[in-house]
Short mmCIF file of N, CA and C in Angstrom, two decimals:
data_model
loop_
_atom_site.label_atom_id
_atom_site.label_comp_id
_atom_site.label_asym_id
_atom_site.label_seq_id
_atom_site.Cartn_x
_atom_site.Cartn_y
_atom_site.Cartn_z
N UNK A 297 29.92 90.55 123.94
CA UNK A 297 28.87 91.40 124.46
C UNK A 297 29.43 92.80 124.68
N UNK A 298 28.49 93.40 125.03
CA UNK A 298 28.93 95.27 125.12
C UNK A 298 28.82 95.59 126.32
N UNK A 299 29.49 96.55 126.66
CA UNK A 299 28.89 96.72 128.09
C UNK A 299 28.81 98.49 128.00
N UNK A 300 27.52 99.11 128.67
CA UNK A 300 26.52 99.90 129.16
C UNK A 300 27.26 101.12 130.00
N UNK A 301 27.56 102.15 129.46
CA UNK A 301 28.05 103.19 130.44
C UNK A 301 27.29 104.68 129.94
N UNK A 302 27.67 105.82 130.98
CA UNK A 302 26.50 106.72 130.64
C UNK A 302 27.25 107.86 130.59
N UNK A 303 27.06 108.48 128.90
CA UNK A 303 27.72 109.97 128.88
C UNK A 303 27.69 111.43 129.93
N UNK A 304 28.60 112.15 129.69
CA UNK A 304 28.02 113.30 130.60
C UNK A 304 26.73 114.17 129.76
N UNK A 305 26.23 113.74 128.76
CA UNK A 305 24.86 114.62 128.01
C UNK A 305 23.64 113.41 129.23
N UNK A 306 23.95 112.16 129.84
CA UNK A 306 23.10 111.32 130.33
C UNK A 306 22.76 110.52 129.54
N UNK A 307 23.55 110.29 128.01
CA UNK A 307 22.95 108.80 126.83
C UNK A 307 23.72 108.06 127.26
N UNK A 308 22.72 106.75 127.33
CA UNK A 308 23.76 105.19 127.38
C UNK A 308 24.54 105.27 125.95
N UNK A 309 25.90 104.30 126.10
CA UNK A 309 26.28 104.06 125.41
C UNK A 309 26.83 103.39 125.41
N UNK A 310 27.12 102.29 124.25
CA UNK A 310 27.26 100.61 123.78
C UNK A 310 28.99 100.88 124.19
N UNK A 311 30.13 100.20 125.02
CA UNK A 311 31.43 100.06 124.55
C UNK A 311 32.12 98.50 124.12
N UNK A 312 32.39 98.46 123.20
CA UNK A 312 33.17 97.22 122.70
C UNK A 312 33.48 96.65 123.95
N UNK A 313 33.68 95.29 123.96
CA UNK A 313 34.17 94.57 124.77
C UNK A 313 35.87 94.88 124.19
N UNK A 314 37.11 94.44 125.10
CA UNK A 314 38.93 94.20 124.26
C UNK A 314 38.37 93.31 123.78
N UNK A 315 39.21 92.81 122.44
CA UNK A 315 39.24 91.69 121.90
C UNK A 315 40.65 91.26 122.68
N UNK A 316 39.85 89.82 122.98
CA UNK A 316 41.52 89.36 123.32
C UNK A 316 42.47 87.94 121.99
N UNK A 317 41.59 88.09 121.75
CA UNK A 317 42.04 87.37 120.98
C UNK A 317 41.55 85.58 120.61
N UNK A 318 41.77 84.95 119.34
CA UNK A 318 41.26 83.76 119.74
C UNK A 318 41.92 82.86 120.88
N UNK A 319 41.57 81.64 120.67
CA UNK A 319 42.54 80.95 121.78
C UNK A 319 43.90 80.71 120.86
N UNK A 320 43.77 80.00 119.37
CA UNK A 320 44.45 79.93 118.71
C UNK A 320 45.64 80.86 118.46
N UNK A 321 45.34 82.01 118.55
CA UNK A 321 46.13 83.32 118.04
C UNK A 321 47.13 83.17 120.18
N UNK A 322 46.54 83.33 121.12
CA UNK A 322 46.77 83.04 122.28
C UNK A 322 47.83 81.40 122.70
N UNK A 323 47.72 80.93 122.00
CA UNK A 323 48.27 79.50 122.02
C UNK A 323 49.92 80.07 121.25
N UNK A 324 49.70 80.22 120.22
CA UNK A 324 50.76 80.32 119.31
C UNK A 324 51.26 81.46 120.01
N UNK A 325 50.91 82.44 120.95
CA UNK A 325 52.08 83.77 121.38
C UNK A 325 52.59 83.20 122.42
N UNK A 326 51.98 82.34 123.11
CA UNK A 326 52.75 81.51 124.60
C UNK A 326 53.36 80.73 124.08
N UNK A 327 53.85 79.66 123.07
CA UNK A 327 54.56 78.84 122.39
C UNK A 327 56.00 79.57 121.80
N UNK A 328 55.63 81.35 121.25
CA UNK A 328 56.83 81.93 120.77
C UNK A 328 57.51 82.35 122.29
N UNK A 329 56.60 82.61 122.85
CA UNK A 329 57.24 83.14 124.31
C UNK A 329 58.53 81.97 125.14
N UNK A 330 57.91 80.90 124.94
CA UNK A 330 58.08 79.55 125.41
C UNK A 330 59.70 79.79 124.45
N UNK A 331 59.61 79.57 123.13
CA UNK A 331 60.61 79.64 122.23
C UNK A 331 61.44 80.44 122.65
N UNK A 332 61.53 81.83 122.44
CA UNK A 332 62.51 82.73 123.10
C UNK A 332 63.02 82.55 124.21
N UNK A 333 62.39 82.00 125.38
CA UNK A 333 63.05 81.78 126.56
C UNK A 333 63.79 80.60 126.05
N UNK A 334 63.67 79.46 125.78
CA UNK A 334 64.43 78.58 125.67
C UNK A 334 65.48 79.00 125.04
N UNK A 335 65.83 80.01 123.84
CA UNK A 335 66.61 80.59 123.18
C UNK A 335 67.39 81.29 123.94
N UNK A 336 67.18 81.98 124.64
CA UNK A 336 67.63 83.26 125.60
C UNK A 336 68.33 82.56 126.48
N UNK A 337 67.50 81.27 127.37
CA UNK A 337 68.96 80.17 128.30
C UNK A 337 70.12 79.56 127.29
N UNK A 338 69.49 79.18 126.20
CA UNK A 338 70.70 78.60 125.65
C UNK A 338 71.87 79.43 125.16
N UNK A 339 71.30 80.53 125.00
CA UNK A 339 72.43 81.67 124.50
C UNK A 339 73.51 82.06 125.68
N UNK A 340 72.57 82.11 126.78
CA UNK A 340 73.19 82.91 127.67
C UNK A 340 73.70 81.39 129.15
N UNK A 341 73.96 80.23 128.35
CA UNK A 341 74.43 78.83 128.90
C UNK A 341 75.74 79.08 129.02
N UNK A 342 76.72 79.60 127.87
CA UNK A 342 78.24 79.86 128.55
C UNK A 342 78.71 80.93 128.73
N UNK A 343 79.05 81.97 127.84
CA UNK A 343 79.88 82.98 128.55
C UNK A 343 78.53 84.23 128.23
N UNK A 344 78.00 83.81 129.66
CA UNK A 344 76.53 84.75 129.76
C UNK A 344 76.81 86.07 129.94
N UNK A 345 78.37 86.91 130.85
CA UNK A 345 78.41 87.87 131.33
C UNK A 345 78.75 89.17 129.95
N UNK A 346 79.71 88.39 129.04
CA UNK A 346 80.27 88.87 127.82
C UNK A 346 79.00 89.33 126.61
N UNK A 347 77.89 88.24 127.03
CA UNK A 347 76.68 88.43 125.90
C UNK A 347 76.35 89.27 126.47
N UNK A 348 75.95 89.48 128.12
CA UNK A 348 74.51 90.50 128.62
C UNK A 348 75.72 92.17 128.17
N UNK A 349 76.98 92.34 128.74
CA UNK A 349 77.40 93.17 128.62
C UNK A 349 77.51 93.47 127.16
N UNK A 350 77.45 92.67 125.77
CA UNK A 350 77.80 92.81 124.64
C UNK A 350 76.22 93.77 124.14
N UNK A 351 75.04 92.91 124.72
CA UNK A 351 73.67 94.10 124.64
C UNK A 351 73.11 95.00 125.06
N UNK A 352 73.75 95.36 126.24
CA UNK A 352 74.05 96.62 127.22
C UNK A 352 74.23 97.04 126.74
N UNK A 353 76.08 97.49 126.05
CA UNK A 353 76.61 98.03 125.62
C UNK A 353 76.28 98.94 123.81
N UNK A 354 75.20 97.81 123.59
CA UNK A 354 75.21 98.04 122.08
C UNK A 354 73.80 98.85 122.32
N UNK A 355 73.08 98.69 123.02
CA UNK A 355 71.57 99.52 123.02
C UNK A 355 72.35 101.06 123.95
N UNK A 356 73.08 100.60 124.75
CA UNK A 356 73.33 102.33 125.35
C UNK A 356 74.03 102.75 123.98
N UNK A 357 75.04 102.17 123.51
CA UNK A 357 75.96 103.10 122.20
C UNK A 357 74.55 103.29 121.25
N UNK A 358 73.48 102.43 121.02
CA UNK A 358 72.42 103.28 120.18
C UNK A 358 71.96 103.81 120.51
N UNK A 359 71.23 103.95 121.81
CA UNK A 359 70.47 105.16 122.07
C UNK A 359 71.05 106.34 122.54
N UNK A 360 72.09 106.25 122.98
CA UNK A 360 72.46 107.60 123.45
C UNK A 360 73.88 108.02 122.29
N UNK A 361 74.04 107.17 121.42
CA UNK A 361 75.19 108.04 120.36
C UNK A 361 74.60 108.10 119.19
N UNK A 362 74.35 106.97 118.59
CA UNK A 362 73.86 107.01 117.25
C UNK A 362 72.46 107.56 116.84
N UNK A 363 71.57 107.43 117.97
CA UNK A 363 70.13 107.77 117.44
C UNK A 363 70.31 109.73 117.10
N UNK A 364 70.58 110.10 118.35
CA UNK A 364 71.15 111.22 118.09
C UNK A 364 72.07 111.74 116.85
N UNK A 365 72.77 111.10 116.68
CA UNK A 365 73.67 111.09 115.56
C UNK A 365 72.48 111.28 114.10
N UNK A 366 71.84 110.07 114.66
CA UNK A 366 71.03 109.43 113.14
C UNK A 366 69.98 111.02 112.89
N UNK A 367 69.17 111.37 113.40
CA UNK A 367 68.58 112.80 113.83
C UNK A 367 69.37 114.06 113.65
N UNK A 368 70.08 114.20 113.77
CA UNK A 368 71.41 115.50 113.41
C UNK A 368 71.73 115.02 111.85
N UNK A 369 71.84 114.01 111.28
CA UNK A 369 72.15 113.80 109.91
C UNK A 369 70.73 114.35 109.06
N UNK A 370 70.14 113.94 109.63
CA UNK A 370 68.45 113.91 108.74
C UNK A 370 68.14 115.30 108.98
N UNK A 371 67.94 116.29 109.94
CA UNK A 371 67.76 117.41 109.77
C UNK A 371 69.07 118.13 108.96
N UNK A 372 70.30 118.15 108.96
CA UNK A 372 70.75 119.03 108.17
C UNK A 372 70.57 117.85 106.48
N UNK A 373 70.14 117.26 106.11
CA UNK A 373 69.91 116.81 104.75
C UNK A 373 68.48 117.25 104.56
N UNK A 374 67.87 117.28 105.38
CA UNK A 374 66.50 118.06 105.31
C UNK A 374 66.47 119.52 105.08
N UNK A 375 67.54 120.44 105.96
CA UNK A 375 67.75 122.13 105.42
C UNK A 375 68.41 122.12 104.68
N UNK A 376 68.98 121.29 103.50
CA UNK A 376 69.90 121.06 102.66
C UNK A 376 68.50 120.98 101.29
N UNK A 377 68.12 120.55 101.68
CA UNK A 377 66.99 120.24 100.56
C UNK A 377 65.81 121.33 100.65
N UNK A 378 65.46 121.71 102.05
CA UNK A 378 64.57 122.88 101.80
C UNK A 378 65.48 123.99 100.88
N UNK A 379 66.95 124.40 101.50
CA UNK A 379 67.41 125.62 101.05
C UNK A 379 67.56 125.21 99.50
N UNK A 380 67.55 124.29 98.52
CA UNK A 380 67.45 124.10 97.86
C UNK A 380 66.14 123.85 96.68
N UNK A 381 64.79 123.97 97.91
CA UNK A 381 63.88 124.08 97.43
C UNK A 381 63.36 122.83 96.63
N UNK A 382 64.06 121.64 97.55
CA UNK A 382 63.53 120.10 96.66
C UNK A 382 63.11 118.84 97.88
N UNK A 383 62.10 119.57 99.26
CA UNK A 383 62.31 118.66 99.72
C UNK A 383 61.40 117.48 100.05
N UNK A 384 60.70 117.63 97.91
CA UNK A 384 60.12 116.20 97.84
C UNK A 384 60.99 115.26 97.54
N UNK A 385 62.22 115.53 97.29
CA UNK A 385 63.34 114.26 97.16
C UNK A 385 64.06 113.89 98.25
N UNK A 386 63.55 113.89 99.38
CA UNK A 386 64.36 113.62 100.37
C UNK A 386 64.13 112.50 100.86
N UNK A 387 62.78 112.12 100.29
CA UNK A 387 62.80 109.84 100.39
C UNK A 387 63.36 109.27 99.47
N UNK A 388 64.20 109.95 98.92
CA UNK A 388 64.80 109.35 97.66
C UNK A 388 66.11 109.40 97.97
N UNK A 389 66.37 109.79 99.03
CA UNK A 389 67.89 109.67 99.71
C UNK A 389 67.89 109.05 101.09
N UNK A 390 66.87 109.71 102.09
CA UNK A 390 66.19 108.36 103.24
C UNK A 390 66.47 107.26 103.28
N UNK A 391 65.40 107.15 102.15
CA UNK A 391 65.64 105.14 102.00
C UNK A 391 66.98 104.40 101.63
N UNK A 392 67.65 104.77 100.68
CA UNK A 392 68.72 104.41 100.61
C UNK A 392 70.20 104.31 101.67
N UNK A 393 69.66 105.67 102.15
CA UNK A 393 70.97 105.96 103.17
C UNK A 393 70.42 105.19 103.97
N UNK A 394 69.28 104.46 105.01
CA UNK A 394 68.84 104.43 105.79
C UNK A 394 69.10 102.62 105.74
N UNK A 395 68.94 102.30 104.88
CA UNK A 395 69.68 100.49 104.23
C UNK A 395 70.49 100.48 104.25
N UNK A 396 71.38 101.18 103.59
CA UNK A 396 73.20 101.39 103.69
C UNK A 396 73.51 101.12 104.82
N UNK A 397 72.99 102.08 105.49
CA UNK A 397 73.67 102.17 107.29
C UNK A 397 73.33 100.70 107.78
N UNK A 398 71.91 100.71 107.91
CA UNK A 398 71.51 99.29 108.49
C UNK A 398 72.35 98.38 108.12
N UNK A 399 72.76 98.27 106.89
CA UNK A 399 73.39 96.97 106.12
C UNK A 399 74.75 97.06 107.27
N UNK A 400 75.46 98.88 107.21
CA UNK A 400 76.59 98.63 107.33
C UNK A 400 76.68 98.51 109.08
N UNK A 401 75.77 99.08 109.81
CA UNK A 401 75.27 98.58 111.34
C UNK A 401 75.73 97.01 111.79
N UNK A 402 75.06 96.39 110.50
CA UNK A 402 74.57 94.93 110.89
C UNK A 402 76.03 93.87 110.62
N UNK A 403 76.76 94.02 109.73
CA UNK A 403 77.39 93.77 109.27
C UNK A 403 79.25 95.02 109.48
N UNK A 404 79.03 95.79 110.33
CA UNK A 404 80.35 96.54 110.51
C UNK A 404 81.80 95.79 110.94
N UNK A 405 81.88 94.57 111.49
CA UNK A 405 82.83 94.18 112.29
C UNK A 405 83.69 93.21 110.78
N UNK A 406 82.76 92.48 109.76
CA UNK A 406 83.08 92.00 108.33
C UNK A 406 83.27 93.13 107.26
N UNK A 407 82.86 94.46 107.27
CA UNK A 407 83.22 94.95 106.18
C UNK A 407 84.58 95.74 106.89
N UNK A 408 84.79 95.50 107.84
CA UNK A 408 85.96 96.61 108.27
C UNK A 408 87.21 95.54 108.59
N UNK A 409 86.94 94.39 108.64
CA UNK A 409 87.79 93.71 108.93
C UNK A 409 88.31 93.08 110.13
N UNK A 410 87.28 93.66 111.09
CA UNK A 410 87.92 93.80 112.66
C UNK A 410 88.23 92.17 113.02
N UNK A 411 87.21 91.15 112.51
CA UNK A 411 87.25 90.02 113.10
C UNK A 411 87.83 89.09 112.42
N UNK A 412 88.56 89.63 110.70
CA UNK A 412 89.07 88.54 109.98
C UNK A 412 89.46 87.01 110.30
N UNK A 413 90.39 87.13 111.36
CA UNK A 413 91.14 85.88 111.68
C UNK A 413 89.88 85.27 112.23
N UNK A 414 89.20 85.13 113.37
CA UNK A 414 88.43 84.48 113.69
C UNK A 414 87.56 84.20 112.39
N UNK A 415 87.25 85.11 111.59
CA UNK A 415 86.11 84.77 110.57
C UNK A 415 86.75 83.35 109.61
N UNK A 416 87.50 83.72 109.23
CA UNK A 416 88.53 82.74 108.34
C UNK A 416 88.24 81.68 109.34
N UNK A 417 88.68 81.41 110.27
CA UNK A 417 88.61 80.37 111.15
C UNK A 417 88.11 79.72 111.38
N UNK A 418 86.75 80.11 111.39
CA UNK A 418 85.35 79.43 111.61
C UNK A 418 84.61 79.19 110.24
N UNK A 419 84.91 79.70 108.76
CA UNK A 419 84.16 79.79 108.18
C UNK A 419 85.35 79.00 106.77
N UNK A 420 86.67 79.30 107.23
CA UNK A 420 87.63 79.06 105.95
C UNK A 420 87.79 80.15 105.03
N UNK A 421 86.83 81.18 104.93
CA UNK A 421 86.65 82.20 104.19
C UNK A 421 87.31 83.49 104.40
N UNK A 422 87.19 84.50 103.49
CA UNK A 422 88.20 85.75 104.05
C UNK A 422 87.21 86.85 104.06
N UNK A 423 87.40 87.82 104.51
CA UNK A 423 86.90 89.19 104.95
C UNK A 423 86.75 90.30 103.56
N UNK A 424 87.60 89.90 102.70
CA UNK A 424 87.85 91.32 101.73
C UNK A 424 86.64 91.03 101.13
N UNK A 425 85.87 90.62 100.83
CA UNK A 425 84.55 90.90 100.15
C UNK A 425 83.87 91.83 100.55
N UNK A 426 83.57 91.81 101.71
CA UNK A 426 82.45 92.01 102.25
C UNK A 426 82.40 94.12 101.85
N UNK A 427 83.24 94.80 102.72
CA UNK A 427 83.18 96.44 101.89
C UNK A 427 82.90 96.37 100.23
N UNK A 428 83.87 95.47 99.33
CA UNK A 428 83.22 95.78 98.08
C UNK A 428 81.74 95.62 97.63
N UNK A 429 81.34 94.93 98.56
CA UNK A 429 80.01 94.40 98.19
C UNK A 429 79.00 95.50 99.04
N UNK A 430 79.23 95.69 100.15
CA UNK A 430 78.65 96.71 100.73
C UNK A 430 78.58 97.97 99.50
N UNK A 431 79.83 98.45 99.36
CA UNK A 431 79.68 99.71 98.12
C UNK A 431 78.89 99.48 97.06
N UNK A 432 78.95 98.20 96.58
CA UNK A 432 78.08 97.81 95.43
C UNK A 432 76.68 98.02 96.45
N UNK A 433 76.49 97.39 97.09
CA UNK A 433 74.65 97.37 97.24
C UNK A 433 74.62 98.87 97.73
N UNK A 434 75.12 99.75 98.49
CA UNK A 434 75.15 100.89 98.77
C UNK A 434 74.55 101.76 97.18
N UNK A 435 76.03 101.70 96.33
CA UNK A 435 75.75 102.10 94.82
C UNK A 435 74.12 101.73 94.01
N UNK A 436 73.99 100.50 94.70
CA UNK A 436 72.38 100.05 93.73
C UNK A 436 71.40 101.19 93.94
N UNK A 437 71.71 100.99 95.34
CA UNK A 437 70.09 101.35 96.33
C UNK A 437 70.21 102.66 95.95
N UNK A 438 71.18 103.50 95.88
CA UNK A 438 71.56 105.31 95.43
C UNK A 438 71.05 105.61 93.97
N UNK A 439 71.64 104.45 92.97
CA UNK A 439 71.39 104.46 92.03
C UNK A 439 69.86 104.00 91.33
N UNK A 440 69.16 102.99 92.11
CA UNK A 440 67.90 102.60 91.66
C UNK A 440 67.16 104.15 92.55
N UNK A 441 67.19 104.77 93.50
CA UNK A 441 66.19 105.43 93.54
C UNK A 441 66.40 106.90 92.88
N UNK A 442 67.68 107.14 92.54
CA UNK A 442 67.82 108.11 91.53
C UNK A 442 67.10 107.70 90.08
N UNK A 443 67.24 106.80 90.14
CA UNK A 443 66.17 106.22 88.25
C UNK A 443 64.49 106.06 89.14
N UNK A 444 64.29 106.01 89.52
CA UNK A 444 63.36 106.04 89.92
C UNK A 444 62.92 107.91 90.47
N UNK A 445 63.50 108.30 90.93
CA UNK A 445 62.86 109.79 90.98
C UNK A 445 63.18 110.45 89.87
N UNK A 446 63.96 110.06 88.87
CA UNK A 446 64.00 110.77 87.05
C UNK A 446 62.83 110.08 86.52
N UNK A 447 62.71 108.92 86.46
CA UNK A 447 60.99 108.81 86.22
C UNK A 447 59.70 109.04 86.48
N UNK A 448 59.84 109.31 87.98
CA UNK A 448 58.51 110.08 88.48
C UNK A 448 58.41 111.21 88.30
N UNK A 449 59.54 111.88 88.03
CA UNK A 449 59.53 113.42 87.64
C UNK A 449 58.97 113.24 86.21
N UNK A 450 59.73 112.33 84.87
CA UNK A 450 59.11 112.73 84.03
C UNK A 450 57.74 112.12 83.55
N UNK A 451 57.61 111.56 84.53
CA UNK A 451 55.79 111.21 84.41
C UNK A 451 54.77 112.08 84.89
N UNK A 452 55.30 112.90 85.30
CA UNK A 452 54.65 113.95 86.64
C UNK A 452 53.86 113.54 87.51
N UNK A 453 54.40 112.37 88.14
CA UNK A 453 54.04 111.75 89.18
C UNK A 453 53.89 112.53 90.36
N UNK A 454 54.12 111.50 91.74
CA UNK A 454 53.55 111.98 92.68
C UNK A 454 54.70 112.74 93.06
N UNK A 455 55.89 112.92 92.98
CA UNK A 455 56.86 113.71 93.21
C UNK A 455 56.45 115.88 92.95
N UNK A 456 56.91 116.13 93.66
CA UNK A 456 55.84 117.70 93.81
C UNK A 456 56.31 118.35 95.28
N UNK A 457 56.52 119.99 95.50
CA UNK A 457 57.53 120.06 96.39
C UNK A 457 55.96 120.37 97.10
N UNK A 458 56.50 120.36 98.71
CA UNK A 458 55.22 120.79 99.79
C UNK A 458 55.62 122.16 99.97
N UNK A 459 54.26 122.74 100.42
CA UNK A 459 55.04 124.03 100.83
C UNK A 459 55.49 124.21 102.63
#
């Protein structure tokens, strides 16, 4: 149903009811909720002080070093590309750099080696893969969107500088 309120000209007017949702859609978000907590005790069942400080630590080092960081990179690759007068190609370096990092974010402690011995340990496996493979998918992602902006250019696609 709608419910009835009155402009300042003096017209009624109809406002949506919120949708809240079905019950179904409502069932299944209290069940994930349910899930995560159970997840969240079991995680934090033995050495709880080392985890809470391990996500402390990693959201303050992102928000207050890297995001900043990440923002100071993107504007000078951005006046790098205006002064160059190309800066419809600058999602064509975005995206790529922006996976790289993530990849290498997500994965930094295996491509650098920091945790070898334990890794081996737990897994039997060794560490040196992991940077070559990083460079390789790094190399793809650089390299597929460079073939990809030489083709939109010579299609005369949507590539086109703004002013």
């Amino acid at each position: 149903m709608h419910r009835l309120t009155r402009r300042p000209t003096g017209r009624l007017v109809r406002l949506p009811r919120p949708a809240l949702g079905s019950p179904l859609q409502i069932l299944l978000l209290a069940c994930s909720f349910a899930l995560a907590g159970y997840a969240g005790l079991r995680l934090l069942d033995g050495e709880w002080f080392e985890i809470v400080l391990w996500f402390v630590g990693a959201a303050i080092l992102h928000d207050l070093v890297l995001v900043p960081l990440y923002g100071a990179a993107d504007r000078a690759l951005l006046r790098g590309f205006e002064a160059a007068d190309r800066r419809s190609w600058m999602p064509y370096v975005r995206v790529p750099a922006a996976l790289s990092l993530l990849l290498l974010l997500v994965w930094f402690p295996l491509i650098t080696s920091r945790v070898a011995d334990r890794y081996a340990g737990v897994t039997g496996m060794s560490t040196d893969t992991f940077l070559a493979r990083w460079l390789l998918i790094t190399a793809v992602l650089f390299g597929s969107s460079a073939v990809l902006l030489v083709l939109r250019r010579r299609r005369g696609g949507p590539v086109r500088n703004r002013p």
